[in-house]
Each structure stands twice: as structure tokens, then as C-alpha cells.
Short mmCIF file of C-alpha atoms in Angstrom, two decimals:
data_model
loop_
_atom_site.label_atom_id
_atom_site.label_comp_id
_atom_site.label_asym_id
_atom_site.label_seq_id
_atom_site.Cartn_x
_atom_site.Cartn_y
_atom_site.Cartn_z
CA MET A 209 0.00 0.00 0.00
CA ALA A 210 1.42 3.40 -0.93
CA HIS A 211 2.30 5.83 1.83
CA THR A 212 -0.06 8.82 1.92
CA SER A 213 2.19 10.98 4.07
CA PRO A 214 5.94 11.45 4.45
CA LEU A 215 7.75 8.90 6.56
CA ARG A 216 8.20 10.47 9.99
CA VAL A 217 11.79 10.17 11.25
CA CYS A 218 12.69 11.13 14.80
CA SER A 219 15.94 11.54 16.65
CA TYR A 220 17.33 13.08 19.83
CA GLU A 221 20.53 14.66 21.06
CA ASP A 222 21.55 16.36 24.30
CA ARG A 223 25.36 16.09 24.19
CA PRO A 224 26.90 19.49 23.31
CA GLU A 225 29.89 17.84 21.63
CA ALA A 226 27.61 15.83 19.31
CA MET A 227 25.53 18.67 17.86
CA ASP A 228 27.51 18.80 14.62
CA SER A 229 26.89 15.09 14.09
CA LEU A 230 23.16 15.66 14.53
CA ILE A 231 23.18 18.42 11.91
CA LEU A 232 25.14 16.20 9.52
CA MET A 233 22.70 13.31 9.98
CA GLY A 234 19.71 15.58 9.36
CA GLU A 235 21.26 17.31 6.37
CA SER A 236 22.29 14.03 4.74
CA LEU A 237 18.77 12.66 5.21
CA CYS A 238 16.96 15.72 3.87
CA ARG A 239 19.25 16.03 0.84
CA VAL A 240 18.67 12.52 -0.47
CA ASP A 241 15.07 11.78 0.60
CA THR A 242 12.14 14.01 -0.30
CA GLU A 243 9.59 11.60 1.18
CA VAL A 244 10.47 12.10 4.84
CA SER A 245 9.83 14.61 7.59
CA LEU A 246 12.29 14.87 10.47
CA HIS A 247 11.35 15.61 14.08
CA LEU A 248 14.39 16.43 16.21
CA THR A 249 14.21 16.72 19.97
CA VAL A 250 17.17 18.75 21.21
CA PRO A 251 16.69 20.20 24.71
CA ASP A 252 18.12 23.71 24.93
CA ALA A 253 19.25 23.43 21.33
CA PRO A 254 22.26 25.61 20.49
CA ALA A 255 22.07 28.37 17.90
CA SER A 256 23.76 26.22 15.24
CA VAL A 257 21.04 23.56 15.40
CA ARG A 258 18.24 26.14 15.48
CA ALA A 259 19.67 27.97 12.46
CA TRP A 260 20.09 24.78 10.45
CA ALA A 261 16.56 23.55 11.29
CA ALA A 262 15.09 26.93 10.30
CA ARG A 263 16.52 26.47 6.80
CA ARG A 264 14.88 23.07 6.41
CA PRO A 265 11.05 23.21 6.10
CA GLU A 266 10.82 19.42 6.47
CA VAL A 267 12.41 19.60 9.94
CA VAL A 268 10.49 20.11 13.20
CA LEU A 269 12.64 21.05 16.20
CA SER A 270 11.47 20.50 19.79
CA THR A 271 13.67 22.08 22.47
CA THR A 272 11.99 21.14 25.74
CA TRP A 273 13.24 18.36 28.03
CA PRO A 274 11.11 15.19 27.83
CA GLU A 275 9.86 13.98 31.19
CA GLY A 276 11.64 11.01 32.77
CA VAL A 277 13.80 9.99 29.80
CA SER A 278 17.04 11.10 28.19
CA GLY A 279 19.80 9.90 25.90
CA TRP A 280 19.17 6.74 23.86
CA ASP A 281 16.57 5.63 26.44
CA ILE A 282 14.21 8.10 24.83
CA LYS A 283 13.57 5.98 21.72
CA PRO A 284 10.26 4.33 22.71
CA TRP A 285 8.99 7.61 24.19
CA LEU A 286 9.59 9.52 20.96
CA LEU A 287 8.15 6.76 18.77
CA LEU A 288 5.02 6.62 20.94
CA ARG A 289 4.68 10.39 20.65
CA GLU A 290 4.70 10.19 16.86
CA LEU A 291 2.15 7.35 16.78
CA SER A 292 -0.07 9.18 19.28
CA ALA A 293 -0.12 12.14 16.89
CA GLY A 294 -1.72 9.89 14.27
CA ARG A 295 1.33 8.94 12.22
CA PRO A 296 0.85 5.69 10.28
CA GLU A 297 4.48 4.80 10.98
CA ALA A 298 7.52 6.28 12.64
CA LEU A 299 11.24 5.64 12.39
CA TRP A 300 13.97 6.28 14.94
CA LEU A 301 17.46 7.06 13.63
CA ASP A 302 20.54 7.47 15.82
CA SER A 303 22.19 10.86 15.38
CA ASP A 304 25.60 9.32 14.53
CA MET A 305 24.48 8.21 11.07
CA ILE A 306 24.93 9.49 7.54
CA VAL A 307 22.24 8.80 4.95
CA THR A 308 23.41 8.32 1.37
CA ARG A 309 20.21 7.10 -0.32
CA PRO A 310 16.46 7.43 0.40
CA ILE A 311 15.45 5.44 3.47
CA SER A 312 11.77 5.82 2.61
CA SER A 313 12.47 3.48 -0.32
CA LEU A 314 14.38 1.12 1.96
CA VAL A 315 11.42 0.87 4.36
CA LYS A 316 9.10 0.03 1.47
CA GLU A 317 11.13 -3.12 0.80
CA PHE A 318 9.61 -4.63 3.97
CA PRO A 319 6.02 -5.73 4.69
CA ARG A 320 3.91 -2.92 6.09
CA ASP A 321 3.21 -4.54 9.48
CA LEU A 322 6.81 -5.49 10.26
CA LEU A 323 8.85 -4.10 13.11
CA ILE A 324 12.15 -3.16 11.43
CA VAL A 325 15.50 -2.95 13.23
CA ALA A 326 19.14 -3.09 12.08
CA GLU A 327 21.36 -6.13 11.78
CA GLU A 328 24.23 -5.96 14.25
CA TRP A 329 27.84 -5.85 13.03
CA ILE A 330 28.50 -9.30 14.51
CA ARG A 331 26.01 -12.15 14.10
CA TRP A 332 25.20 -13.96 17.33
CA GLN A 333 22.40 -14.92 19.71
CA CYS A 334 22.26 -14.38 23.45
CA PRO A 335 19.09 -15.36 25.37
CA VAL A 336 18.18 -12.54 27.76
CA SER A 337 14.41 -12.64 28.36
CA GLU A 338 14.67 -14.89 31.41
CA SER A 339 17.08 -12.41 33.01
CA TRP A 340 14.09 -10.06 32.99
CA GLY A 341 11.80 -12.77 34.40
CA LEU A 342 10.15 -13.34 31.00
CA PRO A 343 9.77 -16.88 29.61
CA SER A 344 11.63 -17.37 26.33
CA VAL A 345 9.63 -18.70 23.37
CA ARG A 346 11.98 -18.09 20.43
CA PRO A 347 15.67 -17.42 19.77
CA MET A 348 16.46 -13.85 18.84
CA PRO A 349 19.44 -12.55 16.91
CA VAL A 350 21.21 -9.65 18.55
CA PHE A 351 20.23 -6.55 16.59
CA ASN A 352 21.06 -2.85 16.71
CA ALA A 353 18.39 -0.32 17.70
CA CYS A 354 20.04 2.52 15.75
CA PHE A 355 17.14 2.05 13.30
CA VAL A 356 13.65 1.21 14.61
CA ARG A 357 10.58 1.47 12.37
CA VAL A 358 7.17 0.98 14.05
CA THR A 359 3.47 1.23 13.25
CA PRO A 360 0.48 1.68 15.59
CA ALA A 361 0.32 -2.13 15.96
CA HIS A 362 3.57 -1.89 17.95
CA GLY A 363 2.15 0.45 20.58
CA PRO A 364 1.95 -2.21 23.35
CA LEU A 365 5.51 -3.32 22.61
CA LEU A 366 6.76 0.27 22.84
CA GLU A 367 4.90 0.81 26.12
CA ARG A 368 6.57 -2.25 27.67
CA TRP A 369 9.96 -1.22 26.28
CA LEU A 370 9.56 2.20 27.89
CA GLN A 371 8.52 0.58 31.16
CA MET A 372 11.63 -1.63 31.15
CA ILE A 373 14.10 1.19 30.55
CA ARG A 374 12.50 3.07 33.44
CA ASP A 375 13.06 0.04 35.69
CA PRO A 376 15.43 0.90 38.59
CA ARG A 377 17.62 -2.10 37.70
CA TYR A 378 18.18 -0.73 34.22
CA ARG A 379 18.69 2.85 35.41
CA ASP A 380 21.23 1.75 38.03
CA ALA A 381 23.13 -0.33 35.45
CA GLN A 382 23.51 2.72 33.17
CA LYS A 383 25.54 4.43 35.91
CA LEU A 384 28.18 1.69 35.68
CA PRO A 385 31.05 1.63 33.17
CA PHE A 386 29.92 -0.08 29.98
CA GLU A 387 32.13 -3.14 30.48
CA ARG A 388 30.69 -3.77 33.97
CA ARG A 389 27.01 -3.79 33.02
CA PRO A 390 25.10 -7.12 32.91
CA ILE A 391 24.44 -8.14 29.31
CA HIS A 392 20.63 -7.78 29.59
CA LEU A 393 21.11 -4.22 30.92
CA LEU A 394 23.93 -3.19 28.59
CA HIS A 395 21.97 -0.60 26.62
CA ASP A 396 18.42 0.16 25.51
CA GLY A 397 18.43 -2.42 22.71
CA TRP A 398 18.67 -5.40 25.06
CA PRO A 399 15.28 -4.89 26.76
CA LEU A 400 13.69 -4.79 23.30
CA ILE A 401 15.47 -8.03 22.36
CA ALA A 402 14.22 -9.59 25.61
CA LEU A 403 10.63 -8.58 24.84
CA LEU A 404 10.70 -10.00 21.32
CA GLU A 405 12.13 -13.24 22.70
CA SER A 406 9.45 -13.50 25.40
CA ALA A 407 6.04 -15.15 25.49
CA ASP A 408 4.32 -11.74 25.61
CA PHE A 409 5.73 -10.52 22.29
CA GLY A 410 7.25 -13.63 20.72
CA GLN A 411 4.54 -13.53 18.03
CA VAL A 412 5.51 -10.05 16.79
CA PRO A 413 7.04 -10.30 13.29
CA PHE A 414 10.23 -8.35 12.72
CA GLY A 415 12.82 -7.81 10.03
CA CYS A 416 16.34 -6.40 9.86
CA ILE A 417 17.96 -4.02 7.44
CA ARG A 418 21.06 -5.91 6.33
CA LEU A 419 24.77 -5.32 6.68
CA GLY A 420 26.36 -4.32 3.40
CA ARG A 421 23.15 -4.02 1.42
CA HIS A 422 21.43 -1.49 3.70
CA ILE A 423 23.84 -0.34 6.39
CA ALA A 424 27.52 -0.14 7.26
CA GLN A 425 27.94 -0.68 11.00
CA CYS A 426 31.31 1.01 11.50
CA ALA A 427 32.48 -0.83 14.62
CA GLY A 428 36.19 -0.16 14.26
CA LEU A 429 37.40 -2.06 11.20
CA SER A 430 35.04 -5.02 11.60
CA GLY A 431 31.56 -3.80 10.77
CA TYR A 432 32.13 -2.79 7.14
CA ARG A 433 33.69 -5.88 5.63
CA PRO A 434 36.24 -5.85 2.77
CA HIS A 435 33.99 -7.62 0.25
CA ASP A 436 31.17 -5.14 0.90
CA ARG A 437 33.57 -2.22 0.44
CA LEU A 438 34.61 -3.59 -2.94
CA LEU A 439 31.07 -4.37 -4.05
CA ASP A 440 29.99 -0.87 -3.10
CA LEU A 441 32.33 0.55 -5.73
CA PHE A 442 29.77 -0.77 -8.24
CA ARG A 443 26.46 -0.70 -6.35
CA GLY A 444 27.11 2.53 -4.41
CA LEU A 445 27.48 3.13 -0.71
CA PRO A 446 24.86 1.57 1.58
CA PRO A 447 21.94 3.89 2.38
CA LEU A 448 23.06 4.19 6.02
CA ILE A 449 26.53 4.57 7.52
CA HIS A 450 26.54 4.26 11.31
CA GLY A 451 29.36 5.55 13.50
CA LEU A 452 29.10 2.68 15.96
CA GLY A 453 31.28 2.50 19.07
CA ARG A 454 33.98 5.07 19.84
CA LYS A 455 32.79 8.52 18.76
CA PRO A 456 35.17 10.63 16.69
CA TRP A 457 34.14 13.83 18.50
CA ASP A 458 35.27 12.41 21.83
CA ALA A 459 38.72 13.45 22.99
CA ARG A 460 41.63 11.95 21.07
CA SER A 461 42.77 8.60 22.36
CA GLU A 462 44.27 8.82 25.84
CA ARG A 463 46.06 5.53 25.24
CA GLY A 464 49.66 6.00 24.27
CA GLY A 465 51.93 3.92 22.10
CA VAL A 466 50.86 1.65 19.32
CA GLN A 467 47.31 1.07 20.58
CA GLY A 468 46.49 4.76 20.75
CA PHE A 469 48.00 5.34 17.31
CA LEU A 470 45.94 2.52 15.77
CA LEU A 471 42.74 3.87 17.33
CA ASP A 472 43.40 7.28 15.83
CA LEU A 473 44.31 5.73 12.46
CA ALA A 474 41.05 3.76 12.46
CA THR A 475 39.17 7.00 13.16
CA ASP A 476 40.97 8.73 10.27
CA VAL A 477 39.69 6.13 7.77
CA SER A 478 36.30 5.47 9.41
CA PRO A 479 33.60 5.26 6.72
CA TYR A 480 31.33 7.29 9.00
CA VAL A 481 33.88 10.08 9.43
CA LEU A 482 34.63 10.26 5.71
CA ALA A 483 30.94 10.23 4.74
CA ALA A 484 30.24 12.93 7.34
CA ARG A 485 33.16 14.94 5.94
CA ARG A 486 31.50 15.05 2.52
CA VAL A 487 28.26 16.43 4.00
CA ALA A 488 30.14 18.90 6.20
CA ARG A 489 32.01 20.26 3.17
CA GLU A 490 28.70 20.97 1.44
CA LEU A 491 27.45 22.80 4.56
CA ASP A 492 30.73 24.68 5.04
CA LEU A 493 31.13 23.04 8.45
CA SER A 494 34.59 22.12 9.72
CA PRO A 495 34.43 20.23 13.03
CA GLU A 496 37.90 19.35 14.30
CA TRP A 497 36.94 15.68 14.66
CA LEU A 498 36.71 15.33 10.89
CA GLU A 499 40.39 16.15 10.41
CA ALA A 500 43.09 13.48 10.08
CA ARG A 501 44.94 12.60 13.29
CA THR A 502 47.80 10.56 11.83
CA PRO A 503 50.07 10.91 8.77
CA PRO A 504 49.14 7.43 7.43
CA GLY A 505 45.46 8.31 7.82
CA ALA A 506 45.93 11.51 5.86
CA LEU A 507 47.85 9.57 3.17
CA LEU A 508 45.11 6.92 2.81
CA ARG A 509 42.51 9.66 2.53
CA GLY A 510 44.51 11.35 -0.20
CA LEU A 511 45.20 8.18 -2.19
CA THR A 512 41.48 7.29 -2.28
CA ALA A 513 40.06 10.80 -2.63
CA GLY A 514 38.47 10.33 0.79
CA HIS A 515 36.19 7.51 -0.36
CA PRO A 516 34.32 6.20 2.73
CA GLY A 517 34.81 2.56 1.79
CA MET A 518 38.21 2.61 0.12
CA ALA A 519 40.34 4.64 2.54
CA GLY A 520 40.10 1.97 5.22
CA LEU A 521 40.15 -1.04 2.89
CA PRO A 522 43.82 -2.02 3.54
CA LEU A 523 43.26 -1.99 7.30
CA ALA A 524 39.95 -3.84 6.95
CA ILE A 525 41.67 -6.60 4.93
CA LEU A 526 44.42 -6.95 7.55
CA HIS A 527 41.83 -7.08 10.33
CA ALA A 528 39.75 -9.68 8.49
CA LEU A 529 42.86 -11.85 7.98
CA HIS A 530 43.74 -11.51 11.67
CA ARG A 531 40.22 -12.53 12.69
CA GLY A 532 40.24 -15.46 10.26
CA ILE A 533 43.58 -16.76 11.51
CA GLY A 534 42.34 -16.44 15.09
CA GLN A 535 39.19 -18.39 14.31
CA VAL A 536 41.14 -21.16 12.57
CA ALA A 537 43.60 -21.36 15.46
CA GLY A 538 40.74 -21.47 17.95
CA PHE A 539 39.02 -24.26 16.02
CA GLY A 540 42.26 -26.26 15.89
CA LYS A 541 42.80 -25.86 19.63
CA ARG A 542 39.23 -26.98 20.41
CA LYS A 543 39.67 -30.03 18.13
CA ALA A 544 42.98 -30.95 19.82
CA ASP A 545 41.46 -30.55 23.27
CA LYS A 546 38.58 -32.83 22.26
CA LYS A 547 41.01 -35.54 21.10
CA LEU A 548 42.93 -35.32 24.39
CA ARG A 549 39.73 -35.78 26.37
CA SER A 550 38.56 -38.76 24.28
#
């Protein structure tokens, strides 16, 4: 069935250092997709965000603080707000994304009643519903909630999701360092995974936008694989490029030596950073975090004309080989251990 109104996209940001990334996400979306409207919630929005939004008639800017939610935990609240306003569907996008092709067309590739989320950069399953006291009725792949498309049929699911991220156990876990949080309380995506795994919502159909074809999950060098980078020379960049993990606008690596250098080099050739750099150039923006931090990073940018997929290809190949050798070695060790036990 054809959409009768623009696809409503919503996002949120309250970190002062991330405001440029929000503008770049919004600008990239509005430039390539005429069939969307964008609702940004930015409490106490700075002048730069207000000025950019004023130039974009398809953008609605809300600047008041939502009650009882903040950060990424706001996703179900914002989606419910859009559905309550009568929208036939609503889509959450993280602010650390660059859009290269229309996402309204991407959404139309899926059945109308489907909950749509994003495939995670690593494929695995981890049962978590029982950690929330919810019986498990189906295995769930771990997915990424950087992209969440809902319809009014998903209202009860969103209400429960909101209830879970307001749970004191979840709120207390968010105060801990990331590596110390229990897996089912790691971030806002895990309660949603638990619900879809559970008896209460195990019947809800869902689909994932796919790595490579739809999205590059830029988790270091691992999320955007070498073969996808090469294929994208012919089919074009994926519609979405997500700056997953360490944020380039955070302070430069505090780790010294080789490890700190490699982290900065990976940031220099990050597909997200290079795609954001293209949009920033068109807006005449020049955030410091878009500049090269290492001489090899600057060289790779120059040799590839700053192509988001090609600049990091040599490092991605080396990383893929390292991972492959590690997996083979691990398999051989497990096989040897099994023989010793037999």
C-alpha cells in the first residue's frame, strides 16, 4: 500500500559535543530523501542547530526536556509520541548516522506490518528474556536499535519497552562503566530483544535491514567488511553509515603507544567520518573531529580521494585476515582438546 504521508523520522541529542553530528545526519537525510519529515528533539538546542533547522522546512525542532527519559533511552517515548499524533508509521534514527540514499524506499522493501531494526555488526544470539523474568519462546538474533521502524500495531511493545528502561535495575546499570554492566542491561536495545524473545511478544514479526546491502555498522574495522567495500564501488554506498562505538568527536585517544596510534588511524579512515566529511564540506562546516589525526590516515585519505569505503580497505583486509587466523587457530585448539579428552 502506498504511503499517503511522508515517513516520519525522529531523533534526539543532548550532548553538546555531538551537535555537529546531529546536523550532519539531518542534512544528509533531507538532501537525499524528499519523502520524509524529520522531528528532532534537542533540549536547549544551540544556535547552530536552530539555524540549520530553520533552513529546512521538512524539519520540526522540539527544544523542551522530555519527562523522565534522556539519551538513547528516549527511543520508545519519541516513537510513541509520533504514533499518538496519528502517524501511520515512525522511524527512529541514531544521530551518529549518515544517509546516502532514500530510506523511505528502503522501508518500502519490507512488509507494512513489520517491526524493522538493524542487523548488528556481529552475528550472534544471546538469550536474555529470562534475566528479565520473561519466559523465552523463540531465539532472537542480537540486533542494533540505531534504526527502529514501528506502526500503531507496535504500541503495546513500545509501552513495555519504555517501562523496562524506566526500571530501577536498568537505570542503576547505566551508571556503571559499559564493560561492567550485565548483558541484559547493557543498553536500551537489550530490553527490546528480551521482549521479542518472550512469550508476551514472541509472536511479533520483525525484520532487519542488512549489513552491506542497507547499512555499514562502522564498529572499528570489523563492521564494514572488505567484500562489501569492494562491491559498493559498483552498487554505491549503503543507504546508512553508522558511527558505531567510539565517537570521533570524543577526545583523542588517551592511550599511548601503538594502541592509541591505531585507534586514531582507524578514526581517520572510518567510513562514517569520511561520509560525514562530505556532507560537512557541502554545509561549510569544519568540526575538528573530521580532520586526520595521523600521517598514514591523511595519506590513505589522499590516495582514495576520501572515499568512505576505500580509505580503510587495507586496514579492513588486515583485520579480516587476523580474525580469520584467530578463528582457525581457535578451532584447531578446540579439536585438539577434544582428542585429548577422548
